[in-house]
Amino acid sequence: GDFDGTQIASITTNGTTVGTYTFNITSAVQGWKAASYPNYGVILKNDIGFNGISWVSREGATPAQRPVLEITYTSASTALSRSITASSDDAEEAAAGSGLGAGAMYLISTDLELVRDDEPTTSGLQKVGMRFNNITIPKGATITGAYLRFTSLAADAPMSNSEATSLTIRGQAIDNAATFTTTTNNISSRILTTASTSWVPNSWVTGTLYNSPSVVSIVQEIVNRAGWASGSSMAFVITGTGHRAAAAW
């Protein structure tokens, strides 16, 4: 008939043991997907003389005991790009001893000082936060590539875009990151990922696009969270020493 007679999986049982049995039908599912043969389902066939096994059917009183098809798969790679979409989705937090006061938040700057800001009024070695919305990555998806992209701006004196700079990038360890506020320490009060990325950037030329090193491990840690859901927001925090000037929202 319409069925392929090739055996794809088998089990051995005495026919009397009550329990759950699993058949590995990976080859059949792959064949259905590849259209190697039509998907007409599978047949359970008894190859020896006794009466075989009684299986719980769709009409069984206990739903958990009914037949289940469980498929684990990896979908094709999908790329997405998200930009900051609101003034409160990028922010700078002043360092201790700065002219603005420790933990003071600034949400309306036209540039992001990564990370030293000595322009009056000074912010010192500040913390920079960025939030990206509608990250449509399923929970637990395997991340194969990720980075942050910046557009360089001319540095404000007395800083420069060529001084020795060492940065650390982390993500916010939360299922759905909130936008930044003017509340003191609104960046440093956030719990960060264990994963991090170190970045020692070369000199920057004004108006040029620069990518950070890979932040795959950071994104992977976030999407692996039990409460992560596709479409949530993701935030990153940059700390360190030195200076590079990047465009803000």
mmCIF file of C-alpha atoms in Angstrom, residues 12-107:
data_model
loop_
_atom_site.group_PDB
_atom_site.id
_atom_site.type_symbol
_atom_site.label_atom_id
_atom_site.label_comp_id
_atom_site.label_asym_id
_atom_site.label_seq_id
_atom_site.Cartn_x
_atom_site.Cartn_y
_atom_site.Cartn_z
ATOM 1 C CA THR A 12 11.489 -5.727 23.020
ATOM 2 C CA THR A 13 9.024 -6.412 25.849
ATOM 3 C CA ASN A 14 7.409 -9.380 27.553
ATOM 4 C CA GLY A 15 3.986 -7.981 26.720
ATOM 5 C CA THR A 16 2.885 -7.693 30.357
ATOM 6 C CA THR A 17 5.005 -4.863 31.782
ATOM 7 C CA VAL A 18 3.031 -1.653 32.279
ATOM 8 C CA GLY A 19 4.986 1.484 31.476
ATOM 9 C CA THR A 20 6.011 4.087 28.920
ATOM 10 C CA TYR A 21 7.787 3.009 25.740
ATOM 11 C CA THR A 22 9.711 5.230 23.332
ATOM 12 C CA PHE A 23 10.383 4.636 19.639
ATOM 13 C CA ASN A 24 13.066 6.706 17.899
ATOM 14 C CA ILE A 25 11.467 7.562 14.536
ATOM 15 C CA THR A 26 13.904 10.334 13.606
ATOM 16 C CA SER A 27 14.586 8.799 10.189
ATOM 17 C CA ALA A 28 10.882 8.777 9.367
ATOM 18 C CA VAL A 29 10.372 12.412 10.367
ATOM 19 C CA GLN A 30 13.408 13.464 8.345
ATOM 20 C CA GLY A 31 11.975 11.562 5.392
ATOM 21 C CA TRP A 32 8.644 13.356 5.744
ATOM 22 C CA LYS A 33 10.388 16.733 5.871
ATOM 23 C CA ALA A 34 12.543 15.926 2.840
ATOM 24 C CA ALA A 35 9.484 14.570 0.985
ATOM 25 C CA SER A 36 11.339 11.290 0.457
ATOM 26 C CA TYR A 37 8.001 9.582 1.049
ATOM 27 C CA PRO A 38 4.500 10.720 2.000
ATOM 28 C CA ASN A 39 3.617 11.384 5.617
ATOM 29 C CA TYR A 40 1.012 8.720 6.362
ATOM 30 C CA GLY A 41 2.104 8.233 9.962
ATOM 31 C CA VAL A 42 3.582 5.042 11.399
ATOM 32 C CA ILE A 43 2.378 1.493 12.007
ATOM 33 C CA LEU A 44 3.044 -0.545 15.168
ATOM 34 C CA LYS A 45 3.457 -4.198 14.209
ATOM 35 C CA ASN A 46 3.924 -7.291 16.375
ATOM 36 C CA ASP A 47 6.634 -9.596 15.004
ATOM 37 C CA ILE A 48 6.140 -12.599 17.319
ATOM 38 C CA GLY A 49 3.352 -14.941 18.229
ATOM 39 C CA PHE A 50 1.776 -13.637 21.422
ATOM 40 C CA ASN A 51 -0.977 -11.067 21.502
ATOM 41 C CA GLY A 52 1.319 -8.066 21.757
ATOM 42 C CA ILE A 53 0.829 -4.927 23.872
ATOM 43 C CA SER A 54 -2.297 -2.946 24.652
ATOM 44 C CA TRP A 55 -1.570 0.748 24.188
ATOM 45 C CA VAL A 56 -3.549 3.614 25.714
ATOM 46 C CA SER A 57 -5.400 5.320 22.851
ATOM 47 C CA ARG A 58 -6.590 8.861 22.212
ATOM 48 C CA GLU A 59 -9.725 7.954 24.140
ATOM 49 C CA GLY A 60 -7.742 6.966 27.249
ATOM 50 C CA ALA A 61 -8.989 8.501 30.486
ATOM 51 C CA THR A 62 -5.559 9.873 31.451
ATOM 52 C CA PRO A 63 -4.315 12.438 28.895
ATOM 53 C CA ALA A 64 -0.667 12.014 29.939
ATOM 54 C CA GLN A 65 -0.820 8.341 28.923
ATOM 55 C CA ARG A 66 -2.069 8.934 25.382
ATOM 56 C CA PRO A 67 0.338 8.571 22.429
ATOM 57 C CA VAL A 68 2.710 11.499 21.954
ATOM 58 C CA LEU A 69 4.858 12.567 19.014
ATOM 59 C CA GLU A 70 7.782 14.629 20.314
ATOM 60 C CA ILE A 71 10.087 16.358 17.828
ATOM 61 C CA THR A 72 13.202 18.350 18.697
ATOM 62 C CA TYR A 73 14.556 20.403 15.833
ATOM 63 C CA THR A 74 16.808 23.313 14.920
ATOM 64 C CA SER A 75 15.277 25.906 12.626
ATOM 65 C CA ALA A 76 17.158 27.730 9.900
ATOM 66 C CA SER A 77 19.347 30.617 11.046
ATOM 67 C CA THR A 78 17.545 33.950 11.159
ATOM 68 C CA ALA A 79 19.219 37.340 11.475
ATOM 69 C CA LEU A 80 17.611 40.340 13.157
ATOM 70 C CA SER A 81 18.778 43.893 13.712
ATOM 71 C CA ARG A 82 17.359 46.277 16.299
ATOM 72 C CA SER A 83 18.116 49.947 16.935
ATOM 73 C CA ILE A 84 17.424 52.007 20.027
ATOM 74 C CA THR A 85 13.963 53.529 19.597
ATOM 75 C CA ALA A 86 13.529 55.940 22.531
ATOM 76 C CA SER A 87 15.589 58.520 24.397
ATOM 77 C CA SER A 88 15.237 56.539 27.626
ATOM 78 C CA ASP A 89 16.623 53.392 25.989
ATOM 79 C CA ASP A 90 20.212 54.616 26.168
ATOM 80 C CA ALA A 91 21.616 56.219 29.285
ATOM 81 C CA GLU A 92 24.762 57.245 31.134
ATOM 82 C CA GLU A 93 25.334 56.917 34.878
ATOM 83 C CA ALA A 94 27.908 59.211 36.512
ATOM 84 C CA ALA A 95 30.743 57.809 38.595
ATOM 85 C CA ALA A 96 31.542 58.552 42.223
ATOM 86 C CA GLY A 97 33.340 61.888 42.621
ATOM 87 C CA SER A 98 31.916 63.295 39.383
ATOM 88 C CA GLY A 99 30.491 66.771 39.074
ATOM 89 C CA LEU A 100 27.001 65.359 38.601
ATOM 90 C CA GLY A 101 27.139 63.228 41.737
ATOM 91 C CA ALA A 102 27.580 59.486 42.092
ATOM 92 C CA GLY A 103 24.891 57.513 40.278
ATOM 93 C CA ALA A 104 23.313 60.534 38.553
ATOM 94 C CA MET A 105 21.489 59.480 35.380
ATOM 95 C CA TYR A 106 21.583 61.274 32.020
ATOM 96 C CA LEU A 107 19.058 60.140 29.393
#
